[in-house]
PDB file of C-alpha atoms in Angstrom:
ATOM      1  CA  UNK A1090     120.866 175.843  78.051  1.00  0.00           C
ATOM      2  CA  UNK A1091     117.691 175.471  79.981  1.00  0.00           C
ATOM      3  CA  UNK A1092     115.747 173.870  77.072  1.00  0.00           C
ATOM      4  CA  UNK A1093     118.555 171.381  76.471  1.00  0.00           C
ATOM      5  CA  UNK A1094     118.746 170.580  80.164  1.00  0.00           C
ATOM      6  CA  UNK A1095     114.958 170.043  80.408  1.00  0.00           C
ATOM      7  CA  UNK A1096     114.973 167.763  77.319  1.00  0.00           C
ATOM      8  CA  UNK A1097     117.788 165.685  78.789  1.00  0.00           C
ATOM      9  CA  UNK A1098     115.999 165.490  82.145  1.00  0.00           C
ATOM     10  CA  UNK A1099     112.742 164.350  80.494  1.00  0.00           C
ATOM     11  CA  UNK A1100     114.649 161.808  78.377  1.00  0.00           C
ATOM     12  CA  UNK A1101     116.475 160.500  81.463  1.00  0.00           C
ATOM     13  CA  UNK A1102     113.236 160.156  83.430  1.00  0.00           C
ATOM     14  CA  UNK A1103     111.547 158.419  80.496  1.00  0.00           C
ATOM     15  CA  UNK A1104     114.369 155.906  80.133  1.00  0.00           C
ATOM     16  CA  UNK A1105     114.628 155.315  83.870  1.00  0.00           C
ATOM     17  CA  UNK A1106     110.857 154.800  84.322  1.00  0.00           C
ATOM     18  CA  UNK A1107     110.819 152.273  81.455  1.00  0.00           C
ATOM     19  CA  UNK A1108     113.579 150.263  83.166  1.00  0.00           C
ATOM     20  CA  UNK A1109     111.759 150.413  86.482  1.00  0.00           C
ATOM     21  CA  UNK A1110     108.477 149.276  84.975  1.00  0.00           C
ATOM     22  CA  UNK A1111     110.198 146.360  83.254  1.00  0.00           C
ATOM     23  CA  UNK A1112     111.720 145.232  86.532  1.00  0.00           C
ATOM     24  CA  UNK A1113     108.725 145.626  88.783  1.00  0.00           C
ATOM     25  CA  UNK A1114     105.816 144.908  86.465  1.00  0.00           C
ATOM     26  CA  UNK A1115     104.324 148.385  86.373  1.00  0.00           C
ATOM     27  CA  UNK A1116     104.333 148.507  82.574  1.00  0.00           C
ATOM     28  CA  UNK A1117     101.982 146.621  80.300  1.00  0.00           C
ATOM     29  CA  UNK A1118     104.702 144.830  78.333  1.00  0.00           C
ATOM     30  CA  UNK A1119     106.301 142.501  80.860  1.00  0.00           C
ATOM     31  CA  UNK A1120     104.136 139.452  80.013  1.00  0.00           C
ATOM     32  CA  UNK A1121     103.503 138.551  83.651  1.00  0.00           C
ATOM     33  CA  UNK A1122     107.139 137.940  84.541  1.00  0.00           C
ATOM     34  CA  UNK A1123     107.602 141.153  86.481  1.00  0.00           C
ATOM     35  CA  UNK A1124     107.010 141.248  90.243  1.00  0.00           C
ATOM     36  CA  UNK A1125     107.335 137.452  90.353  1.00  0.00           C
ATOM     37  CA  UNK A1126     103.853 136.700  88.973  1.00  0.00           C
ATOM     38  CA  UNK A1127     105.116 133.757  86.957  1.00  0.00           C
ATOM     39  CA  UNK A1128     106.938 132.365  89.969  1.00  0.00           C
ATOM     40  CA  UNK A1129     103.848 132.728  92.147  1.00  0.00           C
ATOM     41  CA  UNK A1130     101.735 130.796  89.679  1.00  0.00           C
ATOM     42  CA  UNK A1131     104.238 127.973  89.636  1.00  0.00           C
ATOM     43  CA  UNK A1132     104.499 127.976  93.415  1.00  0.00           C
ATOM     44  CA  UNK A1133     100.714 127.959  93.859  1.00  0.00           C
ATOM     45  CA  UNK A1134     100.262 125.035  91.483  1.00  0.00           C
ATOM     46  CA  UNK A1135     102.944 123.048  93.320  1.00  0.00           C
ATOM     47  CA  UNK A1136     101.223 123.859  96.627  1.00  0.00           C
ATOM     48  CA  UNK A1137      97.934 122.594  95.177  1.00  0.00           C
ATOM     49  CA  UNK A1138      99.669 119.374  94.163  1.00  0.00           C
ATOM     50  CA  UNK A1139     101.088 118.995  97.686  1.00  0.00           C
ATOM     51  CA  UNK A1140      97.634 119.411  99.191  1.00  0.00           C
ATOM     52  CA  UNK A1141      96.197 116.701  97.000  1.00  0.00           C
ATOM     53  CA  UNK A1142      99.135 114.416  97.786  1.00  0.00           C
ATOM     54  CA  UNK A1143      98.619 114.804 101.539  1.00  0.00           C
ATOM     55  CA  UNK A1144      95.216 113.137 101.396  1.00  0.00           C
ATOM     56  CA  UNK A1145      95.634 109.514 100.314  1.00  0.00           C
ATOM     57  CA  UNK A1146      93.360 108.292  97.584  1.00  0.00           C
ATOM     58  CA  UNK A1147      90.713 105.929  98.797  1.00  0.00           C
ATOM     59  CA  UNK A1148      90.816 102.617  96.941  1.00  0.00           C
ATOM     60  CA  UNK A1149      87.337 101.398  95.968  1.00  0.00           C
ATOM     61  CA  UNK A1150      86.147  98.288  97.778  1.00  0.00           C
ATOM     62  CA  UNK A1151      85.521  96.515  94.472  1.00  0.00           C
ATOM     63  CA  UNK A1152      89.178  96.898  93.478  1.00  0.00           C
ATOM     64  CA  UNK A1153      90.350  95.438  96.779  1.00  0.00           C
ATOM     65  CA  UNK A1154      87.909  92.538  96.516  1.00  0.00           C
ATOM     66  CA  UNK A1155      88.967  91.854  92.925  1.00  0.00           C
ATOM     67  CA  UNK A1156      92.619  91.628  94.022  1.00  0.00           C
ATOM     68  CA  UNK A1157      91.753  89.251  96.859  1.00  0.00           C
ATOM     69  CA  UNK A1158      89.653  87.034  94.593  1.00  0.00           C
ATOM     70  CA  UNK A1159      92.372  87.089  91.923  1.00  0.00           C
ATOM     71  CA  UNK A1160      94.881  85.865  94.514  1.00  0.00           C
ATOM     72  CA  UNK A1161      92.776  83.078  96.069  1.00  0.00           C
ATOM     73  CA  UNK A1162      90.834  81.857  93.008  1.00  0.00           C
ATOM     74  CA  UNK A1163      93.608  79.706  91.507  1.00  0.00           C
ATOM     75  CA  UNK A1164      94.706  78.321  94.868  1.00  0.00           C
ATOM     76  CA  UNK A1165      91.203  77.330  95.981  1.00  0.00           C
ATOM     77  CA  UNK A1166      90.011  76.340  92.476  1.00  0.00           C
ATOM     78  CA  UNK A1167      86.834  78.406  92.825  1.00  0.00           C
ATOM     79  CA  UNK A1168      83.983  78.155  90.327  1.00  0.00           C
ATOM     80  CA  UNK A1169      82.240  81.297  89.088  1.00  0.00           C
ATOM     81  CA  UNK A1170      79.299  80.998  91.501  1.00  0.00           C
ATOM     82  CA  UNK A1171      81.694  80.800  94.431  1.00  0.00           C
ATOM     83  CA  UNK A1172      83.600  83.811  93.080  1.00  0.00           C
ATOM     84  CA  UNK A1173      80.403  85.886  92.989  1.00  0.00           C
ATOM     85  CA  UNK A1174      79.334  84.775  96.470  1.00  0.00           C
ATOM     86  CA  UNK A1175      82.785  85.392  97.956  1.00  0.00           C
ATOM     87  CA  UNK A1176      82.932  88.806  96.290  1.00  0.00           C
ATOM     88  CA  UNK A1177      79.644  89.779  97.908  1.00  0.00           C
ATOM     89  CA  UNK A1178      80.790  88.567 101.329  1.00  0.00           C
ATOM     90  CA  UNK A1179      84.108  90.402 101.053  1.00  0.00           C
ATOM     91  CA  UNK A1180      82.423  93.601  99.792  1.00  0.00           C
ATOM     92  CA  UNK A1181      80.130  93.620 102.801  1.00  0.00           C
ATOM     93  CA  UNK A1182      82.974  92.808 105.189  1.00  0.00           C
ATOM     94  CA  UNK A1183      85.310  95.516 103.914  1.00  0.00           C
ATOM     95  CA  UNK A1184      82.575  98.161 103.957  1.00  0.00           C
ATOM     96  CA  UNK A1185      81.663  97.186 107.519  1.00  0.00           C
ATOM     97  CA  UNK A1186      85.344  97.310 108.430  1.00  0.00           C
ATOM     98  CA  UNK A1187      85.526 100.889 107.138  1.00  0.00           C
ATOM     99  CA  UNK A1188      82.502 101.878 109.207  1.00  0.00           C
ATOM    100  CA  UNK A1189      84.003 100.266 112.315  1.00  0.00           C
ATOM    101  CA  UNK A1190      87.319 102.058 111.806  1.00  0.00           C
ATOM    102  CA  UNK A1191      85.613 105.458 111.474  1.00  0.00           C
ATOM    103  CA  UNK A1192      83.394 104.900 114.514  1.00  0.00           C
ATOM    104  CA  UNK A1193      84.180 107.092 117.482  1.00  0.00           C
ATOM    105  CA  UNK A1194      84.826 104.319 119.968  1.00  0.00           C
ATOM    106  CA  UNK A1195      87.789 103.193 122.024  1.00  0.00           C
ATOM    107  CA  UNK A1196      90.672 101.374 120.372  1.00  0.00           C
ATOM    108  CA  UNK A1197      89.961  98.197 122.355  1.00  0.00           C
ATOM    109  CA  UNK A1198      86.336  98.154 121.194  1.00  0.00           C
ATOM    110  CA  UNK A1199      87.398  98.684 117.590  1.00  0.00           C
ATOM    111  CA  UNK A1200      89.871  95.793 117.808  1.00  0.00           C
ATOM    112  CA  UNK A1201      87.221  93.531 119.341  1.00  0.00           C
ATOM    113  CA  UNK A1202      84.636  94.480 116.698  1.00  0.00           C
ATOM    114  CA  UNK A1203      87.131  93.882 113.890  1.00  0.00           C
ATOM    115  CA  UNK A1204      88.043  90.497 115.342  1.00  0.00           C
ATOM    116  CA  UNK A1205      84.363  89.496 115.474  1.00  0.00           C
ATOM    117  CA  UNK A1206      83.832  90.749 111.921  1.00  0.00           C
ATOM    118  CA  UNK A1207      86.805  88.690 110.742  1.00  0.00           C
ATOM    119  CA  UNK A1208      85.434  85.550 112.405  1.00  0.00           C
ATOM    120  CA  UNK A1209      81.978  86.076 110.907  1.00  0.00           C
ATOM    121  CA  UNK A1210      83.454  86.678 107.455  1.00  0.00           C
ATOM    122  CA  UNK A1211      85.618  83.544 107.708  1.00  0.00           C
ATOM    123  CA  UNK A1212      82.608  81.505 108.828  1.00  0.00           C
ATOM    124  CA  UNK A1213      80.520  82.742 105.877  1.00  0.00           C
ATOM    125  CA  UNK A1214      83.333  81.924 103.458  1.00  0.00           C
ATOM    126  CA  UNK A1215      83.812  78.449 104.967  1.00  0.00           C
ATOM    127  CA  UNK A1216      80.110  77.713 104.375  1.00  0.00           C
ATOM    128  CA  UNK A1217      80.634  78.198 100.634  1.00  0.00           C
ATOM    129  CA  UNK A1218      83.686  75.968 100.268  1.00  0.00           C
ATOM    130  CA  UNK A1219      83.976  72.209  99.901  1.00  0.00           C
ATOM    131  CA  UNK A1220      86.251  70.118 102.136  1.00  0.00           C
ATOM    132  CA  UNK A1221      89.441  70.490 100.052  1.00  0.00           C
ATOM    133  CA  UNK A1222      88.876  74.199  99.587  1.00  0.00           C
ATOM    134  CA  UNK A1223      88.317  74.655 103.324  1.00  0.00           C
ATOM    135  CA  UNK A1224      91.700  73.085 104.108  1.00  0.00           C
ATOM    136  CA  UNK A1225      93.420  75.317 101.551  1.00  0.00           C
ATOM    137  CA  UNK A1226      91.564  78.379 102.844  1.00  0.00           C
ATOM    138  CA  UNK A1227      92.676  77.657 106.429  1.00  0.00           C
ATOM    139  CA  UNK A1228      96.263  77.248 105.199  1.00  0.00           C
ATOM    140  CA  UNK A1229      96.054  80.557 103.296  1.00  0.00           C
ATOM    141  CA  UNK A1230      94.722  82.317 106.399  1.00  0.00           C
ATOM    142  CA  UNK A1231      97.536  80.913 108.523  1.00  0.00           C
ATOM    143  CA  UNK A1232     100.101  81.973 105.923  1.00  0.00           C
ATOM    144  CA  UNK A1233      98.590  85.477 105.854  1.00  0.00           C
ATOM    145  CA  UNK A1234      98.639  85.756 109.658  1.00  0.00           C
ATOM    146  CA  UNK A1235     102.212  84.456 109.950  1.00  0.00           C
ATOM    147  CA  UNK A1236     104.048  85.538 106.784  1.00  0.00           C
ATOM    148  CA  UNK A1237     107.525  84.980 108.295  1.00  0.00           C
ATOM    149  CA  UNK A1238     106.813  81.342 109.160  1.00  0.00           C
ATOM    150  CA  UNK A1239     105.354  80.571 105.729  1.00  0.00           C
ATOM    151  CA  UNK A1240     108.440  82.035 104.016  1.00  0.00           C
ATOM    152  CA  UNK A1241     110.737  79.898 106.142  1.00  0.00           C
ATOM    153  CA  UNK A1242     108.726  76.765 105.351  1.00  0.00           C
ATOM    154  CA  UNK A1243     108.869  77.392 101.606  1.00  0.00           C
ATOM    155  CA  UNK A1244     112.678  77.658 101.669  1.00  0.00           C
TER     156      UNK A1244
END
């Protein structure tokens, strides 16, 4: 009886240990799904995606300038030389604006510096435009500053 009992005990332990290793990943044949390895990989990759989503992507200055030029070119009837000159002015202005925003100064000083930068940029742009274009540019600036009023006027 003892040999039969020891064989059954060994068989029981062998079957039980195989089940345990399949559940908890102790065996070599669970393909990474035991002990939640697969779930951890998926969770880590989603956490990496969340980290990258937290930091907004910085839009290149050239893309912003291209959008601005694309919007004002037909309205102001700009020639190619004016487009190049305005692009250069806007590139410089937007880069300077970024530097001013990152500067460690008071909010009031930042606002004042940005206001001065805006005036200088507008003055440089006005120097490039002819009389008709200047009037249209002033109207565009007013519409941009007061979008609610311009929408009411167009209705």
